[in-house]
Short mmCIF file of C-alpha atoms in Angstrom, two decimals:
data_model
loop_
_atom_site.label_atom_id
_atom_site.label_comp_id
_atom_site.label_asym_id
_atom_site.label_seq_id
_atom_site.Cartn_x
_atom_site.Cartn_y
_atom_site.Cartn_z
CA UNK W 288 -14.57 -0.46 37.72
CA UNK W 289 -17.58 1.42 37.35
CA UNK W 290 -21.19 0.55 39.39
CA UNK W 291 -24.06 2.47 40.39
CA UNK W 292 -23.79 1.86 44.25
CA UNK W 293 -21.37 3.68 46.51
CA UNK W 294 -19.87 1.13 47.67
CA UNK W 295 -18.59 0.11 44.48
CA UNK W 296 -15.46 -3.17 44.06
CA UNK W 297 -12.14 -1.34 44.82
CA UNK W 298 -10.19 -3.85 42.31
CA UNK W 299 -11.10 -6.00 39.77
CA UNK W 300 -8.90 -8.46 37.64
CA UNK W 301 -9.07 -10.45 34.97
CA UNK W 302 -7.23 -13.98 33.96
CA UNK W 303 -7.00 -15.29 30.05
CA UNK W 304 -7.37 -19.00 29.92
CA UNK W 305 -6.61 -19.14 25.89
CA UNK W 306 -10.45 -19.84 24.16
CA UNK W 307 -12.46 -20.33 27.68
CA UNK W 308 -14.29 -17.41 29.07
CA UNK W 309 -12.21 -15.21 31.11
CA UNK W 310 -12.40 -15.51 35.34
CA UNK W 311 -12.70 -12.09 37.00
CA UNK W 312 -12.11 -11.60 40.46
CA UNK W 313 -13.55 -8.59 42.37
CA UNK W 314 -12.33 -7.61 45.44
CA UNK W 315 -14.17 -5.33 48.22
CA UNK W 316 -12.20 -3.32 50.46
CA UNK W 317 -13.81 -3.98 53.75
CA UNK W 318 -16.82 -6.40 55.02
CA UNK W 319 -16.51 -9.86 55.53
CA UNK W 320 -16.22 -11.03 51.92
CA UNK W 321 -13.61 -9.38 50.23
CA UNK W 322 -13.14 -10.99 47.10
CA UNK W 323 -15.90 -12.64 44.44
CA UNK W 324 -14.98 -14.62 41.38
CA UNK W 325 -17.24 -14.44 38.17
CA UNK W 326 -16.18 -17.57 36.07
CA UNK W 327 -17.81 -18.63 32.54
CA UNK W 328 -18.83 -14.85 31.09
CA UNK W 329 -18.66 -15.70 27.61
CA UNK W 330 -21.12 -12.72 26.20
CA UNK W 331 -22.25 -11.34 29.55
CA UNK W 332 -20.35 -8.03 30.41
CA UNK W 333 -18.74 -9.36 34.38
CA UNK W 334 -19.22 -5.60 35.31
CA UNK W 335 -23.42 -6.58 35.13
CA UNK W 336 -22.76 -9.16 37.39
CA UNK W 337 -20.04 -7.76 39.80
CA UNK W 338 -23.00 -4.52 40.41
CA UNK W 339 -25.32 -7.04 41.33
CA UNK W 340 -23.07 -7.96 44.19
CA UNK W 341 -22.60 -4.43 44.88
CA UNK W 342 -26.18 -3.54 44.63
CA UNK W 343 -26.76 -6.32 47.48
CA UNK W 344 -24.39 -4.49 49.54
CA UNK W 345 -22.50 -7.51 50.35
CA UNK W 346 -19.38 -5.80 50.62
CA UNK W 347 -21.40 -4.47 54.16
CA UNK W 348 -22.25 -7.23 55.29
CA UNK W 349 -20.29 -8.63 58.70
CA UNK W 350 -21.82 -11.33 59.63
CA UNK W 351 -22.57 -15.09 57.98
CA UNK W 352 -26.30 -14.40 58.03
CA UNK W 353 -26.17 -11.28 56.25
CA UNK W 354 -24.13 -12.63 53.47
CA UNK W 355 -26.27 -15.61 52.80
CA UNK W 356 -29.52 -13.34 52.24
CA UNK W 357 -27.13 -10.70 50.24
CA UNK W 358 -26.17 -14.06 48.65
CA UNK W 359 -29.79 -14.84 47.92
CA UNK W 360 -30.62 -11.69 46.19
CA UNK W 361 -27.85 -11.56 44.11
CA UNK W 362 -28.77 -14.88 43.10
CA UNK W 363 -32.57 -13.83 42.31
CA UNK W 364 -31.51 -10.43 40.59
CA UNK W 365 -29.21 -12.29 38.48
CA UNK W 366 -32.03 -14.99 37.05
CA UNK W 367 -34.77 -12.23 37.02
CA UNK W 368 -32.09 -10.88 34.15
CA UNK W 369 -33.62 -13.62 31.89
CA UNK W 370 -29.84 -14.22 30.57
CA UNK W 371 -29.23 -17.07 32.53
CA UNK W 372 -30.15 -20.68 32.67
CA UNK W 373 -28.53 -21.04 36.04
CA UNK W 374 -26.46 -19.38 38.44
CA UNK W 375 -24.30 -21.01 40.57
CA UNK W 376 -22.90 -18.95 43.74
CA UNK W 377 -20.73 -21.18 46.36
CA UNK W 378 -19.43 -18.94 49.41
CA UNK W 379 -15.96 -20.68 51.04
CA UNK W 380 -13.10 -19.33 53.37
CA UNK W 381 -10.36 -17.29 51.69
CA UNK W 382 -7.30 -19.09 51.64
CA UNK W 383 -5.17 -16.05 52.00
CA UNK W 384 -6.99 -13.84 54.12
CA UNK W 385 -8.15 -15.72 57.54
CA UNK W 386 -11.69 -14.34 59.24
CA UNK W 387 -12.61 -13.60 55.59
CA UNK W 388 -15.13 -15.34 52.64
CA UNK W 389 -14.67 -15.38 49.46
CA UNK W 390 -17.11 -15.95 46.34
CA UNK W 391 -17.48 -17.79 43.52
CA UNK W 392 -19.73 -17.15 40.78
CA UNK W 393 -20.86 -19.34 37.75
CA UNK W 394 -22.99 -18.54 35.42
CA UNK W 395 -24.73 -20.94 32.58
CA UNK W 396 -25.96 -18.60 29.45
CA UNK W 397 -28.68 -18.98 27.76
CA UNK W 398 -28.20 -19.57 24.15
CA UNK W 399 -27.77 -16.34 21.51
CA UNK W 400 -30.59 -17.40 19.13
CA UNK W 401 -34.20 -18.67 20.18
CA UNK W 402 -37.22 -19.33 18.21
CA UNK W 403 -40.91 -20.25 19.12
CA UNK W 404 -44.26 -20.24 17.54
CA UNK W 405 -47.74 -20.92 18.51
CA UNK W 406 -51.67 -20.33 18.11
CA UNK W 407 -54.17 -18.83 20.34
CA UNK W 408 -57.53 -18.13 19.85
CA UNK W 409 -59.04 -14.88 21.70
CA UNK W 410 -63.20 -14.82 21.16
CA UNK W 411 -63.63 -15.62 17.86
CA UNK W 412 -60.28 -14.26 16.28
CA UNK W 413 -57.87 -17.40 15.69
CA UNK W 414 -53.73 -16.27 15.48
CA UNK W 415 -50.43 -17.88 14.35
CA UNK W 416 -47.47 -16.29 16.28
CA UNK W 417 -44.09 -17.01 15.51
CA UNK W 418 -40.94 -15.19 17.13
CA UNK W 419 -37.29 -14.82 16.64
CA UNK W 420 -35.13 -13.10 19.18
CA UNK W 421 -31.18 -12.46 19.73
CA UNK W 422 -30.09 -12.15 23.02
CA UNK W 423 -27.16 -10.69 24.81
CA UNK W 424 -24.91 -10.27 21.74
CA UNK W 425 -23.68 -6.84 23.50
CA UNK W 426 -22.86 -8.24 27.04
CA UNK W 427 -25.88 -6.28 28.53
CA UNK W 428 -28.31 -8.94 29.01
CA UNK W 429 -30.40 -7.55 26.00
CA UNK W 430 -33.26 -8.99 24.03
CA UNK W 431 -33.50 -8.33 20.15
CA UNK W 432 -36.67 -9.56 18.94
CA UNK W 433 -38.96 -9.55 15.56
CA UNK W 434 -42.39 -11.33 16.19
CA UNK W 435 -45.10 -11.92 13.83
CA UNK W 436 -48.63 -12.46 14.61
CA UNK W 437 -51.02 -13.92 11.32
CA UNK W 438 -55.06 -13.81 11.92
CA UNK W 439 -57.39 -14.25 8.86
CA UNK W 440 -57.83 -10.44 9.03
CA UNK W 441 -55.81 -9.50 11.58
CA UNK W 442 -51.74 -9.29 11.39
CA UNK W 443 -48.74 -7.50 13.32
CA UNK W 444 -45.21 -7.38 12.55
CA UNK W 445 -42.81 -6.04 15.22
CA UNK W 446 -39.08 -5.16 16.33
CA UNK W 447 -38.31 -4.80 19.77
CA UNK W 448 -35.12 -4.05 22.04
CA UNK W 449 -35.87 -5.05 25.70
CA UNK W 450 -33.07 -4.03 28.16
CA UNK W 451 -33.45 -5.25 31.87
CA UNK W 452 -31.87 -3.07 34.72
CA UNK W 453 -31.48 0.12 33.03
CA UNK W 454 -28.15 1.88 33.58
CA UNK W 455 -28.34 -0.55 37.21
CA UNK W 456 -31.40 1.26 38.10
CA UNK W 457 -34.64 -1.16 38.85
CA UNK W 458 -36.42 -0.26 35.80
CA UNK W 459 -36.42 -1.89 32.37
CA UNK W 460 -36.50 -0.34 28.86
CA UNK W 461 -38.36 -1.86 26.30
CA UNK W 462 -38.23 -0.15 22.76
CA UNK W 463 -40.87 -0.85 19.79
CA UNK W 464 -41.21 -0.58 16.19
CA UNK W 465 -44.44 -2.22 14.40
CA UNK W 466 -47.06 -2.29 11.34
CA UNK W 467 -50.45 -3.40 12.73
CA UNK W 468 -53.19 -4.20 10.38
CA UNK W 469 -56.60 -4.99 12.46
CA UNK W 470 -59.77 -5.42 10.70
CA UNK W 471 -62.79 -4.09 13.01
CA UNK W 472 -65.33 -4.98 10.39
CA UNK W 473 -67.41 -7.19 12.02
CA UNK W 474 -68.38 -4.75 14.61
CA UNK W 475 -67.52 -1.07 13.22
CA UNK W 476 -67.17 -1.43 9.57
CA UNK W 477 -63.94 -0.34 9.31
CA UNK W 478 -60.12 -1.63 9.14
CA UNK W 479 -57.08 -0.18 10.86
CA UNK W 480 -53.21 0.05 9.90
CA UNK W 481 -50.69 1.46 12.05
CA UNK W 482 -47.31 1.58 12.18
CA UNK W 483 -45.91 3.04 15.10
CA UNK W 484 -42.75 3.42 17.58
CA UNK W 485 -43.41 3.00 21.32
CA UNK W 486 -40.57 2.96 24.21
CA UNK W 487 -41.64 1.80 27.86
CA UNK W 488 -40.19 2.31 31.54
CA UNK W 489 -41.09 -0.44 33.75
CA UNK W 490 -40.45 -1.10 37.41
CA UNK W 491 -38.46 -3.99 38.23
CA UNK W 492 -41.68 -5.41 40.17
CA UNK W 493 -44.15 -4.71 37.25
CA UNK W 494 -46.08 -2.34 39.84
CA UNK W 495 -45.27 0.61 37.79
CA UNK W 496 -44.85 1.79 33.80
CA UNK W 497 -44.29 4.82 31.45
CA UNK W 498 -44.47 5.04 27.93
CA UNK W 499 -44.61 7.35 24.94
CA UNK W 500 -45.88 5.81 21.78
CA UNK W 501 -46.26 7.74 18.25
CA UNK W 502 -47.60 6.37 15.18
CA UNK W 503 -49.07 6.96 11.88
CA UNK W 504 -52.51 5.23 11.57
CA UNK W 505 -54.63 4.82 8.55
CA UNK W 506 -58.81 4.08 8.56
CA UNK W 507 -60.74 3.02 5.71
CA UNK W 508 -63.84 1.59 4.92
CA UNK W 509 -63.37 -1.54 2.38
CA UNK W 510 -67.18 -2.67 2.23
CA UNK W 511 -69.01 1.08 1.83
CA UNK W 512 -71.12 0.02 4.52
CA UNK W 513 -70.03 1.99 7.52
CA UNK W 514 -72.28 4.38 9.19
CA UNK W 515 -72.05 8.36 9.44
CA UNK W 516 -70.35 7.97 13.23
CA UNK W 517 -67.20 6.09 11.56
CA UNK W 518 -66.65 7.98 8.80
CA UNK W 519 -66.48 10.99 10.19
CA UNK W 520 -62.84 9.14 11.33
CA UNK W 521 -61.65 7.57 8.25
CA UNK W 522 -58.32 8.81 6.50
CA UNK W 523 -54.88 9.17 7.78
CA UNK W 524 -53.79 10.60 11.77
CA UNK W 525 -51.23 11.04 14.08
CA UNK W 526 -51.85 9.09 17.24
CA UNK W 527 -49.24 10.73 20.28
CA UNK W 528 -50.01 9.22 23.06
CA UNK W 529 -48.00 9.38 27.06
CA UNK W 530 -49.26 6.48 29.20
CA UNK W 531 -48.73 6.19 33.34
CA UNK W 532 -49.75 2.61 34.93
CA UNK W 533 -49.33 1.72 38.50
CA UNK W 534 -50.36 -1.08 40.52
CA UNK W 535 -51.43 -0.99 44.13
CA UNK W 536 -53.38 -2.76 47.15
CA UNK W 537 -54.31 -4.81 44.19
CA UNK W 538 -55.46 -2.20 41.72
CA UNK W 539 -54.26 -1.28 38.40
CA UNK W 540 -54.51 2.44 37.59
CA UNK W 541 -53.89 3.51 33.70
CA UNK W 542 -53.67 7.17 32.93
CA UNK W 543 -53.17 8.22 28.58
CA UNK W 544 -52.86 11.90 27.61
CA UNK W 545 -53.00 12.04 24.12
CA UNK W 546 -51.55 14.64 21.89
CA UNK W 547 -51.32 17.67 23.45
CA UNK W 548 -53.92 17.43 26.34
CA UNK W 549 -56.16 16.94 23.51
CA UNK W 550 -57.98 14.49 25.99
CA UNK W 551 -57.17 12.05 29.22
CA UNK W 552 -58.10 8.59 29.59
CA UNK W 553 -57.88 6.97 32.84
CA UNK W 554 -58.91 3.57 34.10
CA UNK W 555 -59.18 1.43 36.97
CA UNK W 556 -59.69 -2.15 38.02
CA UNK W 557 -59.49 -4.36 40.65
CA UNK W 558 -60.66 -7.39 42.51
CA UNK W 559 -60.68 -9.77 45.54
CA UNK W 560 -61.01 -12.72 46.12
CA UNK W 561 -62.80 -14.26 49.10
CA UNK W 562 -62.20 -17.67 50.69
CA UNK W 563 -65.42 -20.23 51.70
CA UNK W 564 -63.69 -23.18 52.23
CA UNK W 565 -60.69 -25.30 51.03
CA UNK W 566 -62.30 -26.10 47.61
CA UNK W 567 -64.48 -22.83 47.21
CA UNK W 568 -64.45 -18.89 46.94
CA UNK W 569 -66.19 -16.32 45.50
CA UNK W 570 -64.36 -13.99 43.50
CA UNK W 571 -65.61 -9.97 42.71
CA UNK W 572 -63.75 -7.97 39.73
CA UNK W 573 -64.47 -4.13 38.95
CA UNK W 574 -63.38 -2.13 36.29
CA UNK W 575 -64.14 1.81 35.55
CA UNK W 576 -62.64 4.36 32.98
CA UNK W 577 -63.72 7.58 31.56
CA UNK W 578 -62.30 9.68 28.96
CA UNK W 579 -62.44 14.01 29.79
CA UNK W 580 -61.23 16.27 27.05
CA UNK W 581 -61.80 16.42 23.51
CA UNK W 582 -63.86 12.87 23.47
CA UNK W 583 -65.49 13.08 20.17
CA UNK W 584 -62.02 13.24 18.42
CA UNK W 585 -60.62 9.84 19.80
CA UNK W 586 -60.53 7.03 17.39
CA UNK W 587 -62.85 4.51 18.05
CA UNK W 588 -60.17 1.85 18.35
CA UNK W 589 -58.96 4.09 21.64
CA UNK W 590 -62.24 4.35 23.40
CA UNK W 591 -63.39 2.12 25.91
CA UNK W 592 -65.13 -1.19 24.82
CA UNK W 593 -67.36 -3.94 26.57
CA UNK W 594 -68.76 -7.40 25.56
CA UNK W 595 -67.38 -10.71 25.62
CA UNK W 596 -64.84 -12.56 27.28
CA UNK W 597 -61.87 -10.02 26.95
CA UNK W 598 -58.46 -9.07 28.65
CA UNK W 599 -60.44 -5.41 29.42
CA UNK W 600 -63.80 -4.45 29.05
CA UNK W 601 -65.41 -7.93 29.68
CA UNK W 602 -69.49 -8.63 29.67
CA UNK W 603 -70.55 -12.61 29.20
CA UNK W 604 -73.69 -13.15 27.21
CA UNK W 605 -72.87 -10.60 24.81
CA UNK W 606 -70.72 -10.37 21.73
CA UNK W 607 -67.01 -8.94 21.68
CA UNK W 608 -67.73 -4.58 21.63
CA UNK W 609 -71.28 -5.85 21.75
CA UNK W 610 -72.47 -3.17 24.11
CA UNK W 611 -72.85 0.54 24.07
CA UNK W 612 -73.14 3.32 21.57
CA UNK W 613 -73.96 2.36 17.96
CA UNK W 614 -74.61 3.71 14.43
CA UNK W 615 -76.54 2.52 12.01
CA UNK W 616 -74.67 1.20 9.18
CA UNK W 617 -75.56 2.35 5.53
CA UNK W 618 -76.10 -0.41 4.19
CA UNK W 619 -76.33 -4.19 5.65
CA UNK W 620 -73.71 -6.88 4.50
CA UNK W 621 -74.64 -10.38 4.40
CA UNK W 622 -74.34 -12.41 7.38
CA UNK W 623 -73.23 -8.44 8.86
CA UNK W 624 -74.52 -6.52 12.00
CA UNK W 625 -77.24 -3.67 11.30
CA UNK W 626 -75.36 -1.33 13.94
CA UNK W 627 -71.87 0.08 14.16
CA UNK W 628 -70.39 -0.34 17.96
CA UNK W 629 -68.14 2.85 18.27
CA UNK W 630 -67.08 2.83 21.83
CA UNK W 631 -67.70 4.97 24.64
CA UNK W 632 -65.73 7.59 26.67
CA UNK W 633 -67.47 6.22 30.81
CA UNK W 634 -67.26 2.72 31.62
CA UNK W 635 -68.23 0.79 34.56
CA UNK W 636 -68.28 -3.26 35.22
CA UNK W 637 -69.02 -5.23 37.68
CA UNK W 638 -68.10 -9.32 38.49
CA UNK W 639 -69.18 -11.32 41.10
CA UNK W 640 -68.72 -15.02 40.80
CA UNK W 641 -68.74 -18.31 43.11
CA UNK W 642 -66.06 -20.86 42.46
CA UNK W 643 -64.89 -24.32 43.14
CA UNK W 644 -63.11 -27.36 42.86
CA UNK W 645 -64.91 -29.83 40.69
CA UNK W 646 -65.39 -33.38 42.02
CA UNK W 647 -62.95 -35.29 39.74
CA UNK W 648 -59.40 -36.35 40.70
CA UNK W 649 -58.45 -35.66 37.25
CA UNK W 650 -60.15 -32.51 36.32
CA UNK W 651 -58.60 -31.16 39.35
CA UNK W 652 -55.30 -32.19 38.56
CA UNK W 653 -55.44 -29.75 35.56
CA UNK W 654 -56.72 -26.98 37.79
CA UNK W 655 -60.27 -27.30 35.80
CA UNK W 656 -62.53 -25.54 38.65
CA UNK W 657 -66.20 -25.10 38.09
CA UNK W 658 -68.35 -21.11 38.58
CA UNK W 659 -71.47 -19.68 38.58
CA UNK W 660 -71.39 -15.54 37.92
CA UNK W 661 -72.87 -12.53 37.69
CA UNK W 662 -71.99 -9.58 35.62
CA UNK W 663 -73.18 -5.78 35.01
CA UNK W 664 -71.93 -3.18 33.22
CA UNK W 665 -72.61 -0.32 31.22
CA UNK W 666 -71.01 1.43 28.45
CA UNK W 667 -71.87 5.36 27.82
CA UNK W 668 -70.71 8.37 25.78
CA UNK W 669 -70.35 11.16 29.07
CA UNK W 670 -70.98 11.14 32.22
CA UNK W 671 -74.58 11.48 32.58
CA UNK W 672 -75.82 10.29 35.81
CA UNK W 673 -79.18 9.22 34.45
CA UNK W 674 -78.15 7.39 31.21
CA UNK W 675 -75.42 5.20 33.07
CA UNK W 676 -78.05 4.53 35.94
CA UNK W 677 -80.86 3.38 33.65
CA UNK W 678 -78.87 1.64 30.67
CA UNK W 679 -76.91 -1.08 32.82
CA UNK W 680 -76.78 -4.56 31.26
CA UNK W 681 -76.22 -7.64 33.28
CA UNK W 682 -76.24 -11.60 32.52
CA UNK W 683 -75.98 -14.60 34.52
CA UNK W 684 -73.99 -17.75 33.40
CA UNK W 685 -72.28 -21.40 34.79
CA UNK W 686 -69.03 -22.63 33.65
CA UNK W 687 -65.86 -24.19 33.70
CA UNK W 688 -62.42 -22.36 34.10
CA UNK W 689 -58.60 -23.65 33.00
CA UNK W 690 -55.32 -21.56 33.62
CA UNK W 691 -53.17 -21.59 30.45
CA UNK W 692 -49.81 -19.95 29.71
CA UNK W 693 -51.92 -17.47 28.34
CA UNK W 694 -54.57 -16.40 30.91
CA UNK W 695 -57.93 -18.03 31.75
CA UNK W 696 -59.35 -19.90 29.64
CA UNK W 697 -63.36 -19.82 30.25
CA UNK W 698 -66.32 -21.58 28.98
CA UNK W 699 -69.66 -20.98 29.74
CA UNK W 700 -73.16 -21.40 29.28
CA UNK W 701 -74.80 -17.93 30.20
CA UNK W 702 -78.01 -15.48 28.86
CA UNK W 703 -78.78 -12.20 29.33
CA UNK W 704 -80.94 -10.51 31.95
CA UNK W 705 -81.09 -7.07 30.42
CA UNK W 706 -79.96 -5.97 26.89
CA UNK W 707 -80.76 -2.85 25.08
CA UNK W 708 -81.41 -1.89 21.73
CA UNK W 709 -78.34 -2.21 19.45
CA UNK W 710 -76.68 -4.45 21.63
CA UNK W 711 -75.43 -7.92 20.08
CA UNK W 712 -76.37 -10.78 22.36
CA UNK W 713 -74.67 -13.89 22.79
CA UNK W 714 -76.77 -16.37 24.56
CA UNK W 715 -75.74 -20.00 25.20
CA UNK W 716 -72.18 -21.13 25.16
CA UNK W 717 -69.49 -19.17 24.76
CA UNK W 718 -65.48 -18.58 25.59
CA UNK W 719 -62.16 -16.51 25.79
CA UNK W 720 -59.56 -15.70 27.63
CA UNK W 721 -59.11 -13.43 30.47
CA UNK W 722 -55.47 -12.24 32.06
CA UNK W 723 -54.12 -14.45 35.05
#
């Protein structure tokens, strides 16, 4: 049998009980457990499960206390698989072989097909999601999927092939094929299809990711209105773009080269949190990016963005890409924004808020906790010291916040302290979510 650690089983063997699943039985060649039984493999490949033992090193292991932490971690590698409903590992004396353990191993699969669905609202966009997914139809612990995502203007249709523990390595491989359509006419006068292919590397602890994604995208202008700035990018393109993201001391670090060193983007955020008292803290979040290279070719949907309450690029009081660099449109729809927002290549936010537990049982029950905040940012086109230092915005707000299965969800009552010229304010209540 074939694994990726050197101490790999010596012997492996495998008993047909007519239709149940087939009992394996691994056996180690030295240590203090030398022999594990995998029981109830229907679809699960047992060589998956006999490397996880191996990868634990449990065939090294000489002494009880060693085995039952090897024990643990094969336990925890084998759910973090996302195969499994449960995994049952008892550790007993081996009948035959006395001053030695043995191992049994049962496993409960989860079921091949799985479907969910479900709404979310993110600003002012409202979305229908619905997913199907196979998994582990080749014994790998694989995830087919095809997800759809229905907005009023927005809509994504996707195929994806997510493989944990790549080749028994801690990494996992996630493969993408999708048609996006996204409508940025409310704020740039344009709309955006793209249908792409995208394959990740990420780290077993989420700490670390690589990716290559290419796609065809496609940028028109449905309403006539859009100004000079946009389309100068309208027609058809080639986005290539290499992304690095690692995570760190409680940073996140994103590097994208795109095309061929055409330009970099890189980006960075971070925060800390800062403990008062039992039932208060103040939080601080900060987020910077800049994009170096050929700038003024990057499609406006890849440059950085602030206003709103957003996963990146976040400034309360204002409008989602409410702040920054604009365009005059060319002509002004009804109901419409006079200005274009079309992104910037330096950004740089800052967050400060004070929160706490609010005074009801009940509201504190559903982790409902109250804040008051602070925010600044600014949003330029280069690096000029003198623009970013005199063209900071900032606003001031109270509210409530609510963790969701989706991030936090936040609703406040805030106004701006300084705005600028083309900027879209959003003054009095207002709410979206932000990542966990």
């Amino acid at each position: 049998m074939d694994t990726s650690s050197s101490s790999s089983p010596s012997h492996a063997t495998a008993t047909d009980a007519g239709d149940a699943p087939p009992t394996v039985v691994v056996q180690f060649r030295e240590g203090l457990v030398d022999t594990v039984v995998i029981e109830n493999c229907e679809r699960t490949a047992p060589i998956v499960i006999a490397n996880e033992f191996a990868a634990a090193s449990i065939q090294d292991m000489d002494s009880i206390e060693g085995v039952y932490a090897a024990l643990q971690d094969v336990h925890d590698a084998l759910m973090s698989l996302g195969a499994f409903n449960a995994v049952n590992i008892v550790l007993d004396e081996h009948a035959d072989s006395p001053g030695k353990l043995s191992v049994k191993c049962t496993v409960a699969e989860k079921n091949v097909f799985g479907l969910q669905a479900g709404t979310y609202v993110q600003g002012d966009q409202g979305t229908i999601e619905a997913s199907g997914h196979v998994r582990n139809v080749m014994g790998r612990c694989e995830t087919i999927a095809a997800t759809v995502e229905q907005g009023l203007v927005n809509n994504t249709y996707q195929a994806s092939l997510a493989v944990p523990r790549l080749k028994q390595k801690p990494w996992h491989l996630d493969l993408k094929a999708s048609q996006t359509f996204t409508s940025n006419a409310k704020w740039a006068s344009y709309v955006e299809r793209m249908r792409s292919a995208s394959v990740t590397l990420l780290s077993e602890d989420g700490t670390r990711s690589a990716g290559y994604e290419l796609g065809w995208r496609t940028l028109s202008d449905p309403s006539g209105a859009a100004s000079p700035s946009i389309v100068a990018h309208l027609g058809e393109s080639i986005k290539s773009a290499a992304t690095l993201t690692f995570a760190a001391n409680g940073a996140v670090t994103s590097i994208e080269v795109g095309g061929l060193m055409d330009y970099v983007k890189a980006s960075v955020s971070s925060g800390v949190d800062v403990e008062l008292s039992e039932s208060a803290e103040i939080v601080i979040e900060g987020s910077a990016g800049v994009i170096a290279g050929g700038a003024a070719r990057v499609c406006p949907s890849d440059r950085f963005h602030l206003g709103g309450i957003a996963p990146w690029g976040s400034m309360r009081a204002f409008h989602v890409h409410g702040v920054g660099p604009s365009d005059r449109r060319r002509k002004r729809l009804a109901g419409g924004r006079m200005y274009d927002t079309l992104g910037g290549t330096c950004l740089c936010s800052l967050f400060g808020a004070l929160r706490f537990d609010l005074p009801s049982p009940l509201l504190q029950a559903v982790g409902m906790r109250g804040q008051v905040f602070l925010q600044a940012g600014v949003l330029e086109n280069g690096v000029k010291q003198a623009a970013v230092l005199r063209n900071w915005r900032s606003s001031v707000g109270v509210g409530v916040t609510v963790p969701t299965v989706l991030g936090t969800l936040e609703l406040n009552v805030c106004t701006t302290l300084k705005s600028k010229a083309g900027d879209e304010v959003k003054r009095g209540l207002q709410f979206g979510l932000t990542p966990l």
